[in-house]
Short mmCIF file of C-alpha atoms in Angstrom, two decimals:
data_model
loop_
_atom_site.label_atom_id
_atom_site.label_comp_id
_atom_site.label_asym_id
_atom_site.label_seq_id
_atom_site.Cartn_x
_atom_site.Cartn_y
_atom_site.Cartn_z
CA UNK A 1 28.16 -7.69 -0.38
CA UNK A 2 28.60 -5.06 2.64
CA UNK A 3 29.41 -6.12 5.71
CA UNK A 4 27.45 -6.11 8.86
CA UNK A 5 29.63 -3.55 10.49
CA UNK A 6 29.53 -1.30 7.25
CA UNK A 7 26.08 -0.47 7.72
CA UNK A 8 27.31 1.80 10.90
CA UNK A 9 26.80 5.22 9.75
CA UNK A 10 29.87 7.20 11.49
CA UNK A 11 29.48 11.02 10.96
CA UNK A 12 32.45 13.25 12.02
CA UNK A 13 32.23 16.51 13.43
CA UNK A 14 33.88 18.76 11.31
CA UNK A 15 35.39 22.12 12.52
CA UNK A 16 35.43 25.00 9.92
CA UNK A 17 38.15 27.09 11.97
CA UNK A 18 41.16 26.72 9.78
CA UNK A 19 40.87 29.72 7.97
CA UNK A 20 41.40 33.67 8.89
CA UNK A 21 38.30 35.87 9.51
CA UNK A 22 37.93 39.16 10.11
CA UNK A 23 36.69 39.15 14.18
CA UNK A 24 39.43 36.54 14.74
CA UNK A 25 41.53 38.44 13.63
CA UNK A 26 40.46 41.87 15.77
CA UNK A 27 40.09 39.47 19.33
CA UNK A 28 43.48 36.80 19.15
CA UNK A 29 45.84 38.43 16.15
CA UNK A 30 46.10 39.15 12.78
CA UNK A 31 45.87 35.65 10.61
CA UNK A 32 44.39 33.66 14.16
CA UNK A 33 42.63 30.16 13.27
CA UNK A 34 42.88 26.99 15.75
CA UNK A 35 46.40 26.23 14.59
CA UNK A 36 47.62 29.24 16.43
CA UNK A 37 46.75 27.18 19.48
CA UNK A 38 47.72 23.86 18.31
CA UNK A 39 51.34 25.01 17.46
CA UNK A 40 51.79 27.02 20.44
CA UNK A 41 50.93 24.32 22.87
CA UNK A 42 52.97 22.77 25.42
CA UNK A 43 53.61 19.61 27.24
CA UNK A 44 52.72 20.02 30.66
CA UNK A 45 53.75 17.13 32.54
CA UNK A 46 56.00 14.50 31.58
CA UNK A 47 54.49 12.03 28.93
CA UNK A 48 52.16 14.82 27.78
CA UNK A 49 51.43 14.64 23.80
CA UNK A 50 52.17 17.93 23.19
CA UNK A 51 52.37 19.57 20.90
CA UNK A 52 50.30 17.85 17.87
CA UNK A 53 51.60 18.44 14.74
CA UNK A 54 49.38 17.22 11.46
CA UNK A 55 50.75 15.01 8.92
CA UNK A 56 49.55 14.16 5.68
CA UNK A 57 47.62 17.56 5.27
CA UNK A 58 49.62 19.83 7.17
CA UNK A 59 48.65 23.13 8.34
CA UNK A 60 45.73 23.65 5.83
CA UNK A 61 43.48 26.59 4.96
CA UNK A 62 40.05 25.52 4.30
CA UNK A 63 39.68 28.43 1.82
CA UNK A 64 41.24 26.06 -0.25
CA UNK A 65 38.77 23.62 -2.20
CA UNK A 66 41.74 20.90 -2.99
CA UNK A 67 42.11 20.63 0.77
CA UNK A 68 38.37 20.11 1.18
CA UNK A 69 38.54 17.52 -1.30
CA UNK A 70 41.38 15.76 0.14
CA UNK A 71 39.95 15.49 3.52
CA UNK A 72 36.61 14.38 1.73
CA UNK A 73 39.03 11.58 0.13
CA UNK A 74 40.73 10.79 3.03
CA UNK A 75 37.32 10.14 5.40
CA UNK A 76 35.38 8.12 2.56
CA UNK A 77 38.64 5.76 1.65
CA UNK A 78 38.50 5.28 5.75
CA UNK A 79 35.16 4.31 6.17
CA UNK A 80 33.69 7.52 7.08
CA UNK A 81 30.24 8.13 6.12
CA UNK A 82 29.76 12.21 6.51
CA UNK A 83 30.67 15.60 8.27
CA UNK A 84 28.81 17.45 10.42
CA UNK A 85 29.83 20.91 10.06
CA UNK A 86 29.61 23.33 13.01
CA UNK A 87 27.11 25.84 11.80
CA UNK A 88 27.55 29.52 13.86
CA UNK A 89 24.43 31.53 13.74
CA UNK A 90 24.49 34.17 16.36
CA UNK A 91 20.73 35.75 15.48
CA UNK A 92 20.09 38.73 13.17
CA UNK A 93 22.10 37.07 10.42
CA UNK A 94 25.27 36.70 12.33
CA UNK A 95 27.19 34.00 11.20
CA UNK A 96 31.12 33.12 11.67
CA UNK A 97 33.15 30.78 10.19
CA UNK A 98 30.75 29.71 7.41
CA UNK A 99 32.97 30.27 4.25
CA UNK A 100 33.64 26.40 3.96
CA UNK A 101 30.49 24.86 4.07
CA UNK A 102 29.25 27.93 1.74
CA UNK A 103 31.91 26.48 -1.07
CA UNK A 104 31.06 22.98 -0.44
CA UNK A 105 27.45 23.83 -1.02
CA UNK A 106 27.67 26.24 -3.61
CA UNK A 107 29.87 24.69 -5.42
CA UNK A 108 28.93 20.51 -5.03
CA UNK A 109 32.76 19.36 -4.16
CA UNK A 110 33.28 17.42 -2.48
CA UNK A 111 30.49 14.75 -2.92
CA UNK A 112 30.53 13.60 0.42
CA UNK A 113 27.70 13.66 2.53
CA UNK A 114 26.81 16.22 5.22
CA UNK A 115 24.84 17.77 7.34
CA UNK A 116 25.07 20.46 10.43
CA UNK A 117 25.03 21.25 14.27
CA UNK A 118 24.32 24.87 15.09
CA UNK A 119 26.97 25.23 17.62
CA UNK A 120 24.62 27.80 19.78
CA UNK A 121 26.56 29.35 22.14
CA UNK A 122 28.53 32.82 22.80
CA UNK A 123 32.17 33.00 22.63
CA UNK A 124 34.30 34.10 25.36
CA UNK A 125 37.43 35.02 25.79
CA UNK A 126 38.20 32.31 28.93
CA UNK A 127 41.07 32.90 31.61
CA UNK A 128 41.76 30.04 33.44
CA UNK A 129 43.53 29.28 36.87
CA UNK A 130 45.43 26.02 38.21
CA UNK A 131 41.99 24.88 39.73
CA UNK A 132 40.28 24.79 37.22
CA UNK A 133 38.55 27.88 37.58
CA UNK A 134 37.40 29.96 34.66
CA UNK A 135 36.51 33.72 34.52
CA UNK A 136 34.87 35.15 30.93
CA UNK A 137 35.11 38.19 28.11
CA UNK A 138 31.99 38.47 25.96
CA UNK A 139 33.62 38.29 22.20
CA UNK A 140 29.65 37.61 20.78
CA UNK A 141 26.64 36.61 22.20
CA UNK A 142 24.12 33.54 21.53
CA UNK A 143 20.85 35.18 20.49
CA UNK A 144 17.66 33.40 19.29
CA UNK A 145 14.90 35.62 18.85
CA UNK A 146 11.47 34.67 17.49
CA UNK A 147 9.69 33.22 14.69
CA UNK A 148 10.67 35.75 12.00
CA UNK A 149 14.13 35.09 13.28
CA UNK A 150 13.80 31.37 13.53
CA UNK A 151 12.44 31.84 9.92
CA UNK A 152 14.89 33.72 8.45
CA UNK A 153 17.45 31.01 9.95
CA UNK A 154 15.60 27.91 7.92
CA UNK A 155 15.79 29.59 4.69
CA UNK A 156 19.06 30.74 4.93
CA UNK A 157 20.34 26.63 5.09
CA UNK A 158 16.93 25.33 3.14
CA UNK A 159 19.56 24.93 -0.11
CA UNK A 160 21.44 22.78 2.18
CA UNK A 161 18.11 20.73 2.95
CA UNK A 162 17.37 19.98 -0.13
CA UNK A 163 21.14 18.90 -1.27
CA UNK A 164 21.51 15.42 -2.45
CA UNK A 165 24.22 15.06 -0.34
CA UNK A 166 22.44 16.45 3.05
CA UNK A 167 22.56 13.21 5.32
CA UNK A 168 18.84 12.16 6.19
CA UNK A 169 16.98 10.15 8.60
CA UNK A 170 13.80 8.48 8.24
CA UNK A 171 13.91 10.70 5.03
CA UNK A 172 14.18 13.90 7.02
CA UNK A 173 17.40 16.03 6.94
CA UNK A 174 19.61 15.83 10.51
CA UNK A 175 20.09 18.59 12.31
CA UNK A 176 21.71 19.00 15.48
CA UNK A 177 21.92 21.48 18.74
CA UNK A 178 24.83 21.64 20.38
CA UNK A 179 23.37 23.16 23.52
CA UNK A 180 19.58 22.14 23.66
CA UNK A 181 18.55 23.05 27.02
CA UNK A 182 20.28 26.89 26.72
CA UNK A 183 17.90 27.34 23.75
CA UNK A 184 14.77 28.97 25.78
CA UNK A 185 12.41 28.45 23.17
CA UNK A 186 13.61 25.59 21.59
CA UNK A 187 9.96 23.71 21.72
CA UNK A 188 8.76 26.44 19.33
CA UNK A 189 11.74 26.97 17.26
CA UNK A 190 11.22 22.97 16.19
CA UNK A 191 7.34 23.26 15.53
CA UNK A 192 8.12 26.07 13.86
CA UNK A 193 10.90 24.67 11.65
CA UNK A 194 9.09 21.59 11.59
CA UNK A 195 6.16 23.46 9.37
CA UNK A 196 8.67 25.18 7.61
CA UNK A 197 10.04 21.99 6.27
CA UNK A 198 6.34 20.40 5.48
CA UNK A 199 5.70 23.67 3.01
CA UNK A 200 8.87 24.00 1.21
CA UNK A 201 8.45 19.72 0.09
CA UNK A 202 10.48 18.44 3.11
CA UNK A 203 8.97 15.92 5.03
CA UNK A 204 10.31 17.62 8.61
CA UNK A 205 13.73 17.87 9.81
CA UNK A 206 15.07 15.02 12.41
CA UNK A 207 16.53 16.97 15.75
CA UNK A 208 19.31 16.20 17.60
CA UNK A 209 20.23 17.36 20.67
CA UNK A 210 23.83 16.97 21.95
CA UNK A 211 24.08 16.49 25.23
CA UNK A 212 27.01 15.55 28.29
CA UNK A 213 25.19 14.06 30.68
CA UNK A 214 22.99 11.85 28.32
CA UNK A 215 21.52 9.85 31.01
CA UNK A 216 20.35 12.63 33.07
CA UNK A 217 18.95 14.76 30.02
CA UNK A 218 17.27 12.55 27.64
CA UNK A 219 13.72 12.51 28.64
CA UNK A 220 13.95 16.43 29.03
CA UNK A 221 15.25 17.02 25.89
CA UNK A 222 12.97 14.55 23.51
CA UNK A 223 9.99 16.43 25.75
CA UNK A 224 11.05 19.54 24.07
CA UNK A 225 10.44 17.49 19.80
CA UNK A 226 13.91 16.79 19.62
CA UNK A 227 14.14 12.87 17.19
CA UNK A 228 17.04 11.61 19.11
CA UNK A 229 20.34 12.62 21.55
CA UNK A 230 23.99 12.70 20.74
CA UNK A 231 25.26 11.37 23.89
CA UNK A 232 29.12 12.62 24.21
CA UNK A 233 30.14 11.22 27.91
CA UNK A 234 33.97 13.11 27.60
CA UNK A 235 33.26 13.62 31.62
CA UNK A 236 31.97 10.48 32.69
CA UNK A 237 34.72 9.01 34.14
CA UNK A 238 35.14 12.23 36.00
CA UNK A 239 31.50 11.62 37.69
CA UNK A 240 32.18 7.80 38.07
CA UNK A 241 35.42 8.14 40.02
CA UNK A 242 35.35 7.73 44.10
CA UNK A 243 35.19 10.78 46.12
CA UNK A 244 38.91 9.90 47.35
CA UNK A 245 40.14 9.77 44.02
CA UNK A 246 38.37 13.23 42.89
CA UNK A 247 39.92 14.53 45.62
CA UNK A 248 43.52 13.42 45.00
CA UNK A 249 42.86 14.54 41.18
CA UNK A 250 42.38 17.84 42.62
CA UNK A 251 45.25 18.28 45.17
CA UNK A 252 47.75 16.62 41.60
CA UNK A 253 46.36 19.79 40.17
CA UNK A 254 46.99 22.31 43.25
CA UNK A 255 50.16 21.13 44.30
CA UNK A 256 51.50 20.42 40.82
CA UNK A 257 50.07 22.87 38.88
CA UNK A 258 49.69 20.56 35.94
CA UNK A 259 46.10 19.81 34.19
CA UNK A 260 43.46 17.67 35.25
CA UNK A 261 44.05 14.02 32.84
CA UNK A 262 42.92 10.57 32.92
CA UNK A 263 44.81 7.58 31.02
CA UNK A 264 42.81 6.56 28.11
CA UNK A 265 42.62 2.92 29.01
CA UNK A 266 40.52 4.22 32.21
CA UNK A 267 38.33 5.88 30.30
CA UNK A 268 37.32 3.96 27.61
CA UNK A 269 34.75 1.58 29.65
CA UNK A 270 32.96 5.25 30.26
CA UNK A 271 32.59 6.36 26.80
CA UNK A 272 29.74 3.69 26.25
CA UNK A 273 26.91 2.82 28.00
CA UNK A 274 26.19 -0.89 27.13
CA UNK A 275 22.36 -0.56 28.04
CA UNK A 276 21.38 2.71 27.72
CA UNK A 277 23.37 3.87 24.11
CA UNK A 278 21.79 0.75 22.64
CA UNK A 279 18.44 2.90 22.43
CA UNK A 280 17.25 4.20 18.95
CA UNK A 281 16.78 7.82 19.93
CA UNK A 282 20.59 7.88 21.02
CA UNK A 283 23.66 8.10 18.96
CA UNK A 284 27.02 7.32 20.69
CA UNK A 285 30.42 8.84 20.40
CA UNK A 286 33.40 7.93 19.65
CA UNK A 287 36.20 10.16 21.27
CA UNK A 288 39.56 9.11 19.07
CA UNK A 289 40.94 11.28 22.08
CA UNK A 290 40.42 14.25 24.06
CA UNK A 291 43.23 17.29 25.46
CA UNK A 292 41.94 20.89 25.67
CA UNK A 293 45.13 22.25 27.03
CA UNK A 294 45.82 24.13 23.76
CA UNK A 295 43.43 25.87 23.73
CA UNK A 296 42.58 26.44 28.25
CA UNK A 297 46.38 25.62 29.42
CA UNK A 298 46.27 24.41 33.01
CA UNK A 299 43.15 24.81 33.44
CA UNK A 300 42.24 21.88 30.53
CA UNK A 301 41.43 18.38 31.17
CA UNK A 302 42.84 15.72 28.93
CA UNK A 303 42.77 12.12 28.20
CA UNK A 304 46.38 10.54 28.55
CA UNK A 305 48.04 7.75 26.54
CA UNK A 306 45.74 7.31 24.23
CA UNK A 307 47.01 4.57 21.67
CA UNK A 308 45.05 3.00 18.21
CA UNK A 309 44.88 -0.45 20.02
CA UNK A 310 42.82 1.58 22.91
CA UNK A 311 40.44 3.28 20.32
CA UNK A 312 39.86 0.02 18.70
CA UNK A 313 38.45 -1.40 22.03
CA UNK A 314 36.41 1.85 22.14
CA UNK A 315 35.00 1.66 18.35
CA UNK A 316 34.04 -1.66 18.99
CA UNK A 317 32.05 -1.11 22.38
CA UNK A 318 30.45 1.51 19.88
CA UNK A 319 29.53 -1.01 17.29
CA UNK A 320 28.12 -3.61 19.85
CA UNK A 321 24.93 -0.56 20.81
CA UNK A 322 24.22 -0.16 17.55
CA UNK A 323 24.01 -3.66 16.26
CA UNK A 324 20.55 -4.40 17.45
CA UNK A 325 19.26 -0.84 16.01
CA UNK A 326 17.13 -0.79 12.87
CA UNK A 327 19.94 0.40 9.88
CA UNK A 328 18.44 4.14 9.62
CA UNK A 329 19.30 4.62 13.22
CA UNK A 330 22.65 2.53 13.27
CA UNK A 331 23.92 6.11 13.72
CA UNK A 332 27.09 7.32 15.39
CA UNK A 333 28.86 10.81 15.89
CA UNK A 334 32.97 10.76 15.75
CA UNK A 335 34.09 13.43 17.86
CA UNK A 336 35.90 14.82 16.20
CA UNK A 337 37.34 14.97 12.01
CA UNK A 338 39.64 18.30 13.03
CA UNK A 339 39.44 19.50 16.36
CA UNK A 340 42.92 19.36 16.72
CA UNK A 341 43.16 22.15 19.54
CA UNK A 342 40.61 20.12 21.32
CA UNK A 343 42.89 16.39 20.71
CA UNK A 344 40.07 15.18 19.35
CA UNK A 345 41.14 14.12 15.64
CA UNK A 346 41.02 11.55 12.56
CA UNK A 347 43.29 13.21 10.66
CA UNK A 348 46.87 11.80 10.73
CA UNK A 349 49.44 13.88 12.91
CA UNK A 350 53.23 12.90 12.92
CA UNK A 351 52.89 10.32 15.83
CA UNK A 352 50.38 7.94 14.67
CA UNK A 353 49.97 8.21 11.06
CA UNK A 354 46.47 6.82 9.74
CA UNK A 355 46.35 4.07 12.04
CA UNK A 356 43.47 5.36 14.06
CA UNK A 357 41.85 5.80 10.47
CA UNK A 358 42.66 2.65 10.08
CA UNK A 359 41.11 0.91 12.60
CA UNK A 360 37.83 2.43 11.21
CA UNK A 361 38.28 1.15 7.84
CA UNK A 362 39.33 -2.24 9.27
CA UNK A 363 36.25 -2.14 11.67
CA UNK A 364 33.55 -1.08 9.23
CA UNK A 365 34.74 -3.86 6.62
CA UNK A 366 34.77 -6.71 9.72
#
């Protein structure tokens, strides 16, 4: 018999950026992917957990379908139910990055379930300073388009839709946005993709829109036909902290020229919200951490000390929203599988092993 916990569905964002590509290659170096900035990445201040170093997969190429498979292995035997990969479609065809998820479709390993966010944004190239402060360098620009385009789009993934493995809800496949409200005609892109689905034999697509500032956003994003938010509340702590301590925060960061952080245990009461993530249009996440100093130096912001005992607390607060929920929407996001530049990671690194796996799998089987 499964347990009460096990029917949590936990999907993990999955990053496809371990492998070389062409326009990395011309904009950061020949052979770039995100361990260039993971293994380059400093320790900024004492106590700082840098840099990360992986463990039982090492410094894997996802070109590779054994290391695909092992990761597959490694989430299922931990309780995980699914990826989400990252999906980069620029408009016009442009994709990046999309060689992995184009093996694991093509070729049906591993059989683990799945299912995508269109990460819609452009990339820059970002230069920060020790406030914070960010100036940009278009590398490629976000483009949507219209219907032809928005067509062209569907039935470029509608294999993917109609995989066995494609994670559904309410018998729809999921799909997220990472950046819902930056989408100017999102409305129509989902009615359109919406009747898309109805006349290839799908019965619609379930929308999700991501969103940092969930409680703010909601209402305006389900009023443009999106199913359900993925509320991700990495910055909440930052908006629920005193105007005396923001400011202190910032002079640390003037005077010491160190990033912006915030110990774990503080945060981890702001990663949930009791009331409002209990909802069945919203799926929580869980954060197993968060430092994006690899990748933004000084100018990153960071969780500190973050410890498996910690993350248990915050996969439980998790599991106590969804327990009321009906079991199709008992639904939440894991932020992240791989983004190690990000500290935001499942997969075991040198300091701690499996054990945040391991509180999953412990968790789930409760």
């Amino acid at each position: 018999m499964n347990s009460v916990q096990d029917k949590n569905k936990l999907i993990a964002m999955y990053l496809p950026q371990f492998h070389p590509i062409p326009e990395n290659n011309k904009w950061w170096g020949e052979g770039f992917t995100e361990w260039t900035n993971v293994g380059r990445a400093k320790s900024l201040f004492k106590g700082h957990y840098q840099p990360r170093v992986p463990a039982d997969l090492g410094y894997y190429d996802l070109r590779l379908p054994q290391v695909r498979k092992k990761q597959a292995e490694m989430a299922k035997n931990h309780g995980i139910d699914g990826f989400c990969y990252y999906h980069y479609w620029f408009g016009n065809g442009k994709q990046l990055l999309e060689l992995p998820f184009n093996e694991v479709l093509k070729s049906g390993e591993p059989d683990f379930p799945f299912m995508l966010c269109w990460a819609n944004e452009s990339w820059h190239e970002k230069f920060w300073d020790n406030k914070g402060g960010v100036s940009k360098k278009l590398l490629i620009e976000q483009v949507y388009g219209d219907e032809k385009e928005y067509e062209h789009h569907f039935h470029s993934l509608l294999d993917a839709f109609k995989d066995h493995r494609y994670i559904r809800v309410d018998d729809k496949p999921a799909f997220m946005i990472y950046e819902p409200l930056k989408f100017p005609n999102v409305h129509q892109f989902i009615k359109k993709w919406q009747l898309l689905a109805q006349e290839n034999g799908l019965n619609g697509i379930h929308f999700i829109g991501q969103t940092q500032k969930a409680n703010k956003e909601k209402n305006q994003i389900l009023d443009l036909g999106f199913d359900a938010i993925n509320a991700v509340r990495i910055y909440d702590i930052l908006q629920n902290k005193s105007k005396l301590n923001r400011a202190i925060s910032k002079l640390k960061r003037l005077v010491f020229g160190t990033a912006l952080y915030e110990n774990y245990s503080s945060a981890v009461k702001y990663l949930t919200d009791t009331n409002f993530d209990a909802a069945n249009d919203v799926y929580p996440t869980i954060l197993p951490g968060w430092d994006h100093t690899p990748r933004s130096g000084k100018g990153g912001f960071l969780f500190h000390n973050y410890t498996p005992d910690l993350f248990e607390k915050h996969v439980k607060n998790v599991f106590k929203v969804l327990q009321h929920k009906p079991d199709e929407k008992k639904i939440a996001f894991i932020k992240s599988w791989n983004e190690w530049a990000e500290g935001n990671y499942l997969e075991p690194d040198l300091k701690f092993g499996t054990k945040f796996l391991n509180v999953i799998k412990r968790l789930k089987n409760i």
